[in-house]
Amino acid sequence: MESFTAKNSVKLLKLLLVFKLFRFRRLNKAYDLAGTISRHIEAHLGGIRITDGFAKVTSLFFWALILAHWIGCFNFMLVQSYDFPDDSWVVAAGLDEETPVVQWSFALFKALAAMIVIGFET
């Protein structure tokens, strides 16, 4: 069995930092702000009515994007913690030397593709 080295402790620390993702309180505040904006639009623009169905679909879309972001970042972090193995999806796509924005957008795409079951062959 491999001994506990400094490299392993850094990997463990990175894994513990993942729990910072779960800041539901901030997300809940953003959701409440969306409701406040919706009520403000209805009150001040008179003729515009935002239905409950639209609000629920918008909420579902928002939470799906948040979940896809978490899945994409977690998958990228796992590959990064193993120093980008040659057979990983990051190296296969040539993302190991790209900018963080390109890496994030591709990781988000892969997560969305997996969530809607179109990306298992890519």
mmCIF file of N, CA and C in Angstrom:
data_model
loop_
_atom_site.group_PDB
_atom_site.id
_atom_site.type_symbol
_atom_site.label_atom_id
_atom_site.label_comp_id
_atom_site.label_asym_id
_atom_site.label_seq_id
_atom_site.Cartn_x
_atom_site.Cartn_y
_atom_site.Cartn_z
ATOM 1 N N MET A 1 0.834 -1.177 0.000
ATOM 2 C CA MET A 1 0.000 0.000 0.000
ATOM 3 C C MET A 1 0.882 1.244 0.000
ATOM 4 N N GLU A 2 0.463 2.231 -0.731
ATOM 5 C CA GLU A 2 1.247 3.462 -0.879
ATOM 6 C C GLU A 2 1.200 4.269 0.417
ATOM 7 N N SER A 3 2.326 4.834 0.798
ATOM 8 C CA SER A 3 2.371 5.625 2.017
ATOM 9 C C SER A 3 1.711 6.984 1.792
ATOM 10 N N PHE A 4 1.306 7.591 2.868
ATOM 11 C CA PHE A 4 0.647 8.886 2.813
ATOM 12 C C PHE A 4 1.707 9.963 2.605
ATOM 13 N N THR A 5 1.747 10.535 1.427
ATOM 14 C CA THR A 5 2.771 11.521 1.086
ATOM 15 C C THR A 5 2.164 12.912 1.039
ATOM 16 N N ALA A 6 3.047 13.882 0.802
ATOM 17 C CA ALA A 6 2.595 15.268 0.693
ATOM 18 C C ALA A 6 1.669 15.432 -0.503
ATOM 19 N N LYS A 7 1.952 14.702 -1.594
ATOM 20 C CA LYS A 7 1.099 14.792 -2.776
ATOM 21 C C LYS A 7 -0.305 14.287 -2.468
ATOM 22 N N ASN A 8 -0.395 13.214 -1.692
ATOM 23 C CA ASN A 8 -1.707 12.689 -1.298
ATOM 24 C C ASN A 8 -2.446 13.664 -0.402
ATOM 25 N N SER A 9 -1.713 14.339 0.472
ATOM 26 C CA SER A 9 -2.376 15.291 1.362
ATOM 27 C C SER A 9 -2.886 16.493 0.572
ATOM 28 N N VAL A 10 -2.187 16.908 -0.471
ATOM 29 C CA VAL A 10 -2.667 18.001 -1.320
ATOM 30 C C VAL A 10 -3.932 17.578 -2.050
ATOM 31 N N LYS A 11 -3.970 16.334 -2.534
ATOM 32 C CA LYS A 11 -5.173 15.821 -3.193
ATOM 33 C C LYS A 11 -6.344 15.791 -2.218
ATOM 34 N N LEU A 12 -6.089 15.370 -0.989
ATOM 35 C CA LEU A 12 -7.136 15.334 0.016
ATOM 36 C C LEU A 12 -7.637 16.740 0.328
ATOM 37 N N LEU A 13 -6.733 17.698 0.405
ATOM 38 C CA LEU A 13 -7.119 19.078 0.660
ATOM 39 C C LEU A 13 -7.988 19.618 -0.474
ATOM 40 N N LYS A 14 -7.616 19.307 -1.715
ATOM 41 C CA LYS A 14 -8.424 19.743 -2.855
ATOM 42 C C LYS A 14 -9.808 19.122 -2.797
ATOM 43 N N LEU A 15 -9.881 17.877 -2.394
ATOM 44 C CA LEU A 15 -11.170 17.213 -2.286
ATOM 45 C C LEU A 15 -12.023 17.852 -1.201
ATOM 46 N N LEU A 16 -11.403 18.246 -0.107
ATOM 47 C CA LEU A 16 -12.154 18.905 0.960
ATOM 48 C C LEU A 16 -12.664 20.275 0.520
ATOM 49 N N LEU A 17 -11.930 20.930 -0.374
ATOM 50 C CA LEU A 17 -12.369 22.233 -0.869
ATOM 51 C C LEU A 17 -13.614 22.125 -1.743
ATOM 52 N N VAL A 18 -13.908 20.922 -2.206
ATOM 53 C CA VAL A 18 -15.125 20.714 -2.999
ATOM 54 C C VAL A 18 -16.356 21.067 -2.175
ATOM 55 N N PHE A 19 -16.293 20.852 -0.891
ATOM 56 C CA PHE A 19 -17.449 21.133 -0.051
ATOM 57 C C PHE A 19 -17.783 22.611 -0.002
ATOM 58 N N LYS A 20 -16.888 23.465 -0.450
ATOM 59 C CA LYS A 20 -17.212 24.879 -0.564
ATOM 60 C C LYS A 20 -18.252 25.114 -1.652
ATOM 61 N N LEU A 21 -18.395 24.156 -2.554
ATOM 62 C CA LEU A 21 -19.389 24.281 -3.618
ATOM 63 C C LEU A 21 -20.802 24.353 -3.064
ATOM 64 N N PHE A 22 -21.012 23.704 -1.961
ATOM 65 C CA PHE A 22 -22.355 23.568 -1.435
ATOM 66 C C PHE A 22 -22.738 24.767 -0.576
ATOM 67 N N ARG A 23 -22.767 25.889 -1.189
ATOM 68 C CA ARG A 23 -23.173 27.111 -0.506
ATOM 69 C C ARG A 23 -24.624 27.389 -0.870
ATOM 70 N N PHE A 24 -25.477 26.532 -0.383
ATOM 71 C CA PHE A 24 -26.880 26.631 -0.738
ATOM 72 C C PHE A 24 -27.509 27.937 -0.263
ATOM 73 N N ARG A 25 -26.970 28.481 0.773
ATOM 74 C CA ARG A 25 -27.549 29.716 1.296
ATOM 75 C C ARG A 25 -27.441 30.834 0.270
ATOM 76 N N ARG A 26 -26.298 30.946 -0.380
ATOM 77 C CA ARG A 26 -26.141 31.960 -1.418
ATOM 78 C C ARG A 26 -27.069 31.686 -2.591
ATOM 79 N N LEU A 27 -27.186 30.430 -2.968
ATOM 80 C CA LEU A 27 -28.070 30.079 -4.072
ATOM 81 C C LEU A 27 -29.515 30.353 -3.710
ATOM 82 N N ASN A 28 -29.876 30.103 -2.468
ATOM 83 C CA ASN A 28 -31.231 30.376 -2.031
ATOM 84 C C ASN A 28 -31.518 31.872 -2.063
ATOM 85 N N LYS A 29 -30.525 32.684 -1.710
ATOM 86 C CA LYS A 29 -30.694 34.136 -1.799
ATOM 87 C C LYS A 29 -30.899 34.567 -3.243
ATOM 88 N N ALA A 30 -30.175 33.953 -4.171
ATOM 89 C CA ALA A 30 -30.354 34.274 -5.590
ATOM 90 C C ALA A 30 -31.752 33.879 -6.048
ATOM 91 N N TYR A 31 -32.242 32.747 -5.580
ATOM 92 C CA TYR A 31 -33.587 32.309 -5.930
ATOM 93 C C TYR A 31 -34.632 33.271 -5.364
ATOM 94 N N ASP A 32 -34.443 33.709 -4.121
ATOM 95 C CA ASP A 32 -35.360 34.679 -3.527
ATOM 96 C C ASP A 32 -35.319 36.008 -4.272
ATOM 97 N N LEU A 33 -34.138 36.399 -4.729
ATOM 98 C CA LEU A 33 -34.007 37.631 -5.495
ATOM 99 C C LEU A 33 -34.778 37.536 -6.805
ATOM 100 N N ALA A 34 -34.752 36.374 -7.437
ATOM 101 C CA ALA A 34 -35.515 36.180 -8.672
ATOM 102 C C ALA A 34 -37.006 36.347 -8.409
ATOM 103 N N GLY A 35 -37.494 35.843 -7.291
ATOM 104 C CA GLY A 35 -38.901 36.022 -6.930
ATOM 105 C C GLY A 35 -39.233 37.479 -6.674
ATOM 106 N N THR A 36 -38.326 38.192 -6.022
ATOM 107 C CA THR A 36 -38.535 39.606 -5.767
ATOM 108 C C THR A 36 -38.578 40.395 -7.070
ATOM 109 N N ILE A 37 -37.694 40.079 -7.984
ATOM 110 C CA ILE A 37 -37.683 40.750 -9.289
ATOM 111 C C ILE A 37 -38.973 40.461 -10.039
ATOM 112 N N SER A 38 -39.433 39.220 -9.971
ATOM 113 C CA SER A 38 -40.684 38.841 -10.622
ATOM 114 C C SER A 38 -41.854 39.652 -10.071
ATOM 115 N N ARG A 39 -41.946 39.762 -8.756
ATOM 116 C CA ARG A 39 -43.024 40.549 -8.145
ATOM 117 C C ARG A 39 -42.901 42.023 -8.496
ATOM 118 N N HIS A 40 -41.677 42.535 -8.559
ATOM 119 C CA HIS A 40 -41.446 43.933 -8.922
ATOM 120 C C HIS A 40 -41.909 44.204 -10.361
ATOM 121 N N ILE A 41 -41.593 43.282 -11.269
ATOM 122 C CA ILE A 41 -42.010 43.439 -12.664
ATOM 123 C C ILE A 41 -43.531 43.455 -12.759
ATOM 124 N N GLU A 42 -44.190 42.540 -12.052
ATOM 125 C CA GLU A 42 -45.651 42.493 -12.091
ATOM 126 C C GLU A 42 -46.276 43.752 -11.505
ATOM 127 N N ALA A 43 -45.692 44.281 -10.433
ATOM 128 C CA ALA A 43 -46.271 45.444 -9.770
ATOM 129 C C ALA A 43 -46.064 46.739 -10.554
ATOM 130 N N HIS A 44 -44.918 46.892 -11.179
ATOM 131 C CA HIS A 44 -44.590 48.172 -11.798
ATOM 132 C C HIS A 44 -44.831 48.227 -13.300
ATOM 133 N N LEU A 45 -44.935 47.106 -13.944
ATOM 134 C CA LEU A 45 -45.152 47.126 -15.382
ATOM 135 C C LEU A 45 -46.576 46.723 -15.745
ATOM 136 N N GLY A 46 -47.422 46.638 -14.760
ATOM 137 C CA GLY A 46 -48.849 46.463 -14.951
ATOM 138 C C GLY A 46 -49.290 45.288 -15.795
ATOM 139 N N GLY A 47 -49.145 45.366 -17.098
ATOM 140 C CA GLY A 47 -49.703 44.376 -17.999
ATOM 141 C C GLY A 47 -48.931 43.072 -18.065
ATOM 142 N N ILE A 48 -47.739 43.032 -17.530
ATOM 143 C CA ILE A 48 -46.930 41.817 -17.599
ATOM 144 C C ILE A 48 -47.252 40.931 -16.401
ATOM 145 N N ARG A 49 -47.624 39.695 -16.686
ATOM 146 C CA ARG A 49 -47.917 38.719 -15.624
ATOM 147 C C ARG A 49 -46.995 37.520 -15.812
ATOM 148 N N ILE A 50 -46.246 37.200 -14.784
ATOM 149 C CA ILE A 50 -45.360 36.040 -14.822
ATOM 150 C C ILE A 50 -46.089 34.899 -14.133
ATOM 151 N N THR A 51 -46.399 33.868 -14.902
ATOM 152 C CA THR A 51 -47.182 32.755 -14.365
ATOM 153 C C THR A 51 -46.319 31.872 -13.465
ATOM 154 N N ASP A 52 -47.008 31.091 -12.644
ATOM 155 C CA ASP A 52 -46.306 30.165 -11.753
ATOM 156 C C ASP A 52 -45.579 29.093 -12.552
ATOM 157 N N GLY A 53 -46.178 28.655 -13.655
ATOM 158 C CA GLY A 53 -45.533 27.646 -14.495
ATOM 159 C C GLY A 53 -44.222 28.141 -15.067
ATOM 160 N N PHE A 54 -44.201 29.388 -15.533
ATOM 161 C CA PHE A 54 -42.962 29.967 -16.063
ATOM 162 C C PHE A 54 -41.906 30.066 -14.972
ATOM 163 N N ALA A 55 -42.325 30.472 -13.788
ATOM 164 C CA ALA A 55 -41.382 30.588 -12.672
ATOM 165 C C ALA A 55 -40.810 29.212 -12.306
ATOM 166 N N LYS A 56 -41.639 28.173 -12.331
ATOM 167 C CA LYS A 56 -41.162 26.832 -11.994
ATOM 168 C C LYS A 56 -40.207 26.286 -13.049
ATOM 169 N N VAL A 57 -40.510 26.524 -14.318
ATOM 170 C CA VAL A 57 -39.619 26.069 -15.390
ATOM 171 C C VAL A 57 -38.294 26.814 -15.326
ATOM 172 N N THR A 58 -38.348 28.107 -15.054
ATOM 173 C CA THR A 58 -37.124 28.893 -14.920
ATOM 174 C C THR A 58 -36.294 28.391 -13.742
ATOM 175 N N SER A 59 -36.947 28.078 -12.643
ATOM 176 C CA SER A 59 -36.245 27.540 -11.476
ATOM 177 C C SER A 59 -35.606 26.190 -11.800
ATOM 178 N N LEU A 60 -36.340 25.327 -12.477
ATOM 179 C CA LEU A 60 -35.800 24.028 -12.868
ATOM 180 C C LEU A 60 -34.570 24.188 -13.760
ATOM 181 N N PHE A 61 -34.637 25.098 -14.718
ATOM 182 C CA PHE A 61 -33.509 25.367 -15.613
ATOM 183 C C PHE A 61 -32.305 25.889 -14.832
ATOM 184 N N PHE A 62 -32.555 26.798 -13.893
ATOM 185 C CA PHE A 62 -31.481 27.364 -13.064
ATOM 186 C C PHE A 62 -30.782 26.267 -12.259
ATOM 187 N N TRP A 63 -31.552 25.406 -11.600
ATOM 188 C CA TRP A 63 -30.956 24.357 -10.774
ATOM 189 C C TRP A 63 -30.262 23.301 -11.620
ATOM 190 N N ALA A 64 -30.773 23.043 -12.825
ATOM 191 C CA ALA A 64 -30.102 22.090 -13.720
ATOM 192 C C ALA A 64 -28.738 22.629 -14.146
ATOM 193 N N LEU A 65 -28.663 23.934 -14.414
ATOM 194 C CA LEU A 65 -27.365 24.533 -14.769
ATOM 195 C C LEU A 65 -26.395 24.504 -13.591
ATOM 196 N N ILE A 66 -26.895 24.760 -12.395
ATOM 197 C CA ILE A 66 -26.036 24.691 -11.205
ATOM 198 C C ILE A 66 -25.509 23.269 -11.025
ATOM 199 N N LEU A 67 -26.377 22.284 -11.169
ATOM 200 C CA LEU A 67 -25.966 20.881 -11.031
ATOM 201 C C LEU A 67 -24.947 20.505 -12.111
ATOM 202 N N ALA A 68 -25.180 20.937 -13.341
ATOM 203 C CA ALA A 68 -24.234 20.652 -14.423
ATOM 204 C C ALA A 68 -22.883 21.306 -14.145
ATOM 205 N N HIS A 69 -22.903 22.512 -13.602
ATOM 206 C CA HIS A 69 -21.648 23.196 -13.252
ATOM 207 C C HIS A 69 -20.879 22.383 -12.211
ATOM 208 N N TRP A 70 -21.565 21.927 -11.173
ATOM 209 C CA TRP A 70 -20.916 21.144 -10.128
ATOM 210 C C TRP A 70 -20.358 19.834 -10.684
ATOM 211 N N ILE A 71 -21.150 19.149 -11.496
ATOM 212 C CA ILE A 71 -20.697 17.878 -12.064
ATOM 213 C C ILE A 71 -19.483 18.093 -12.957
ATOM 214 N N GLY A 72 -19.531 19.119 -13.820
ATOM 215 C CA GLY A 72 -18.408 19.401 -14.716
ATOM 216 C C GLY A 72 -17.143 19.758 -13.957
ATOM 217 N N CYS A 73 -17.270 20.613 -12.966
ATOM 218 C CA CYS A 73 -16.090 21.009 -12.185
ATOM 219 C C CYS A 73 -15.538 19.834 -11.378
ATOM 220 N N PHE A 74 -16.429 19.010 -10.827
ATOM 221 C CA PHE A 74 -15.966 17.854 -10.062
ATOM 222 C C PHE A 74 -15.249 16.858 -10.964
ATOM 223 N N ASN A 75 -15.797 16.592 -12.145
ATOM 224 C CA ASN A 75 -15.143 15.671 -13.077
ATOM 225 C C ASN A 75 -13.781 16.197 -13.514
ATOM 226 N N PHE A 76 -13.685 17.488 -13.788
ATOM 227 C CA PHE A 76 -12.401 18.068 -14.178
ATOM 228 C C PHE A 76 -11.417 18.009 -13.017
ATOM 229 N N MET A 77 -11.904 18.268 -11.799
ATOM 230 C CA MET A 77 -11.021 18.231 -10.634
ATOM 231 C C MET A 77 -10.460 16.823 -10.410
ATOM 232 N N LEU A 78 -11.290 15.809 -10.639
ATOM 233 C CA LEU A 78 -10.798 14.442 -10.478
ATOM 234 C C LEU A 78 -9.669 14.139 -11.455
ATOM 235 N N VAL A 79 -9.846 14.534 -12.707
ATOM 236 C CA VAL A 79 -8.799 14.287 -13.704
ATOM 237 C C VAL A 79 -7.554 15.105 -13.367
ATOM 238 N N GLN A 80 -7.747 16.336 -12.916
ATOM 239 C CA GLN A 80 -6.614 17.202 -12.572
ATOM 240 C C GLN A 80 -5.864 16.665 -11.357
ATOM 241 N N SER A 81 -6.572 16.069 -10.417
ATOM 242 C CA SER A 81 -5.901 15.549 -9.218
ATOM 243 C C SER A 81 -4.987 14.369 -9.535
ATOM 244 N N TYR A 82 -5.224 13.706 -10.665
ATOM 245 C CA TYR A 82 -4.349 12.620 -11.099
ATOM 246 C C TYR A 82 -3.370 13.077 -12.183
ATOM 247 N N ASP A 83 -3.134 14.378 -12.255
ATOM 248 C CA ASP A 83 -2.162 14.985 -13.176
ATOM 249 C C ASP A 83 -2.430 14.646 -14.639
ATOM 250 N N PHE A 84 -3.694 14.725 -15.030
ATOM 251 C CA PHE A 84 -4.126 14.550 -16.419
ATOM 252 C C PHE A 84 -3.544 13.280 -17.060
ATOM 253 N N PRO A 85 -4.075 12.113 -16.712
ATOM 254 C CA PRO A 85 -3.604 10.871 -17.350
ATOM 255 C C PRO A 85 -3.814 10.929 -18.864
ATOM 256 N N ASP A 86 -2.976 10.196 -19.582
ATOM 257 C CA ASP A 86 -3.031 10.237 -21.046
ATOM 258 C C ASP A 86 -4.345 9.718 -21.614
ATOM 259 N N ASP A 87 -5.028 8.844 -20.898
ATOM 260 C CA ASP A 87 -6.283 8.296 -21.410
ATOM 261 C C ASP A 87 -7.518 9.031 -20.887
ATOM 262 N N SER A 88 -7.334 10.223 -20.315
ATOM 263 C CA SER A 88 -8.469 10.971 -19.772
ATOM 264 C C SER A 88 -9.168 11.782 -20.864
ATOM 265 N N TRP A 89 -10.398 12.185 -20.584
ATOM 266 C CA TRP A 89 -11.164 12.973 -21.549
ATOM 267 C C TRP A 89 -10.581 14.369 -21.718
ATOM 268 N N VAL A 90 -9.891 14.870 -20.710
ATOM 269 C CA VAL A 90 -9.286 16.208 -20.803
ATOM 270 C C VAL A 90 -8.146 16.196 -21.812
ATOM 271 N N VAL A 91 -7.278 15.202 -21.723
ATOM 272 C CA VAL A 91 -6.142 15.099 -22.650
ATOM 273 C C VAL A 91 -6.642 14.754 -24.050
ATOM 274 N N ALA A 92 -7.648 13.878 -24.135
ATOM 275 C CA ALA A 92 -8.193 13.501 -25.447
ATOM 276 C C ALA A 92 -8.778 14.708 -26.177
ATOM 277 N N ALA A 93 -9.342 15.641 -25.434
ATOM 278 C CA ALA A 93 -9.903 16.847 -26.040
ATOM 279 C C ALA A 93 -8.871 17.966 -26.181
ATOM 280 N N GLY A 94 -7.667 17.767 -25.674
ATOM 281 C CA GLY A 94 -6.621 18.781 -25.762
ATOM 282 C C GLY A 94 -6.850 19.952 -24.833
ATOM 283 N N LEU A 95 -7.497 19.718 -23.703
ATOM 284 C CA LEU A 95 -7.834 20.793 -22.777
ATOM 285 C C LEU A 95 -6.793 21.040 -21.694
ATOM 286 N N ASP A 96 -5.803 20.182 -21.591
ATOM 287 C CA ASP A 96 -4.843 20.311 -20.492
ATOM 288 C C ASP A 96 -4.003 21.581 -20.599
ATOM 289 N N GLU A 97 -3.879 22.149 -21.776
ATOM 290 C CA GLU A 97 -3.095 23.377 -21.959
ATOM 291 C C GLU A 97 -3.973 24.575 -22.324
ATOM 292 N N GLU A 98 -5.283 24.436 -22.239
ATOM 293 C CA GLU A 98 -6.194 25.525 -22.606
ATOM 294 C C GLU A 98 -6.425 26.471 -21.431
ATOM 295 N N THR A 99 -7.096 27.582 -21.718
ATOM 296 C CA THR A 99 -7.435 28.546 -20.671
ATOM 297 C C THR A 99 -8.535 27.978 -19.784
ATOM 298 N N PRO A 100 -8.661 28.472 -18.562
ATOM 299 C CA PRO A 100 -9.714 27.968 -17.663
ATOM 300 C C PRO A 100 -11.131 28.142 -18.222
ATOM 301 N N VAL A 101 -11.368 29.189 -18.983
ATOM 302 C CA VAL A 101 -12.701 29.397 -19.551
ATOM 303 C C VAL A 101 -13.040 28.293 -20.545
ATOM 304 N N VAL A 102 -12.089 27.930 -21.381
ATOM 305 C CA VAL A 102 -12.311 26.858 -22.349
ATOM 306 C C VAL A 102 -12.484 25.527 -21.611
ATOM 307 N N GLN A 103 -11.676 25.295 -20.598
ATOM 308 C CA GLN A 103 -11.797 24.063 -19.819
ATOM 309 C C GLN A 103 -13.161 23.983 -19.148
ATOM 310 N N TRP A 104 -13.608 25.084 -18.551
ATOM 311 C CA TRP A 104 -14.891 25.098 -17.865
ATOM 312 C C TRP A 104 -16.037 24.871 -18.844
ATOM 313 N N SER A 105 -15.995 25.556 -19.982
ATOM 314 C CA SER A 105 -17.101 25.426 -20.930
ATOM 315 C C SER A 105 -17.192 24.002 -21.476
ATOM 316 N N PHE A 106 -16.055 23.363 -21.731
ATOM 317 C CA PHE A 106 -16.096 21.988 -22.218
ATOM 318 C C PHE A 106 -16.565 21.034 -21.127
ATOM 319 N N ALA A 107 -16.111 21.267 -19.899
ATOM 320 C CA ALA A 107 -16.552 20.423 -18.779
ATOM 321 C C ALA A 107 -18.053 20.587 -18.550
ATOM 322 N N LEU A 108 -18.561 21.805 -18.679
ATOM 323 C CA LEU A 108 -19.995 22.045 -18.548
ATOM 324 C C LEU A 108 -20.754 21.341 -19.669
ATOM 325 N N PHE A 109 -20.236 21.414 -20.880
ATOM 326 C CA PHE A 109 -20.857 20.725 -22.011
ATOM 327 C C PHE A 109 -20.908 19.222 -21.766
ATOM 328 N N LYS A 110 -19.792 18.639 -21.315
ATOM 329 C CA LYS A 110 -19.761 17.197 -21.053
ATOM 330 C C LYS A 110 -20.765 16.816 -19.955
ATOM 331 N N ALA A 111 -20.876 17.646 -18.931
ATOM 332 C CA ALA A 111 -21.825 17.356 -17.855
ATOM 333 C C ALA A 111 -23.261 17.454 -18.361
ATOM 334 N N LEU A 112 -23.569 18.483 -19.139
ATOM 335 C CA LEU A 112 -24.913 18.611 -19.705
ATOM 336 C C LEU A 112 -25.220 17.458 -20.645
ATOM 337 N N ALA A 113 -24.240 17.069 -21.448
ATOM 338 C CA ALA A 113 -24.438 15.948 -22.370
ATOM 339 C C ALA A 113 -24.707 14.658 -21.602
ATOM 340 N N ALA A 114 -24.012 14.462 -20.498
ATOM 341 C CA ALA A 114 -24.248 13.265 -19.688
ATOM 342 C C ALA A 114 -25.612 13.333 -19.001
ATOM 343 N N MET A 115 -26.028 14.532 -18.592
ATOM 344 C CA MET A 115 -27.307 14.678 -17.914
ATOM 345 C C MET A 115 -28.486 14.405 -18.844
ATOM 346 N N ILE A 116 -28.328 14.755 -20.128
ATOM 347 C CA ILE A 116 -29.442 14.494 -21.058
ATOM 348 C C ILE A 116 -29.171 13.276 -21.921
ATOM 349 N N VAL A 117 -28.192 12.491 -21.539
ATOM 350 C CA VAL A 117 -27.872 11.176 -22.106
ATOM 351 C C VAL A 117 -27.597 11.238 -23.607
ATOM 352 N N ILE A 118 -26.773 12.200 -24.025
ATOM 353 C CA ILE A 118 -26.337 12.210 -25.416
ATOM 354 C C ILE A 118 -24.837 12.095 -25.524
ATOM 355 N N GLY A 119 -24.107 12.136 -24.430
ATOM 356 C CA GLY A 119 -22.671 12.242 -24.501
ATOM 357 C C GLY A 119 -21.882 11.038 -24.086
ATOM 358 N N PHE A 120 -22.460 9.860 -24.093
ATOM 359 C CA PHE A 120 -21.713 8.714 -23.619
ATOM 360 C C PHE A 120 -20.725 8.176 -24.640
ATOM 361 N N GLU A 121 -20.891 8.519 -25.897
ATOM 362 C CA GLU A 121 -19.958 8.026 -26.914
ATOM 363 C C GLU A 121 -18.889 9.051 -27.254
ATOM 364 N N THR A 122 -18.991 10.274 -26.730
ATOM 365 C CA THR A 122 -18.009 11.300 -27.038
ATOM 366 C C THR A 122 -16.935 11.329 -25.993
#
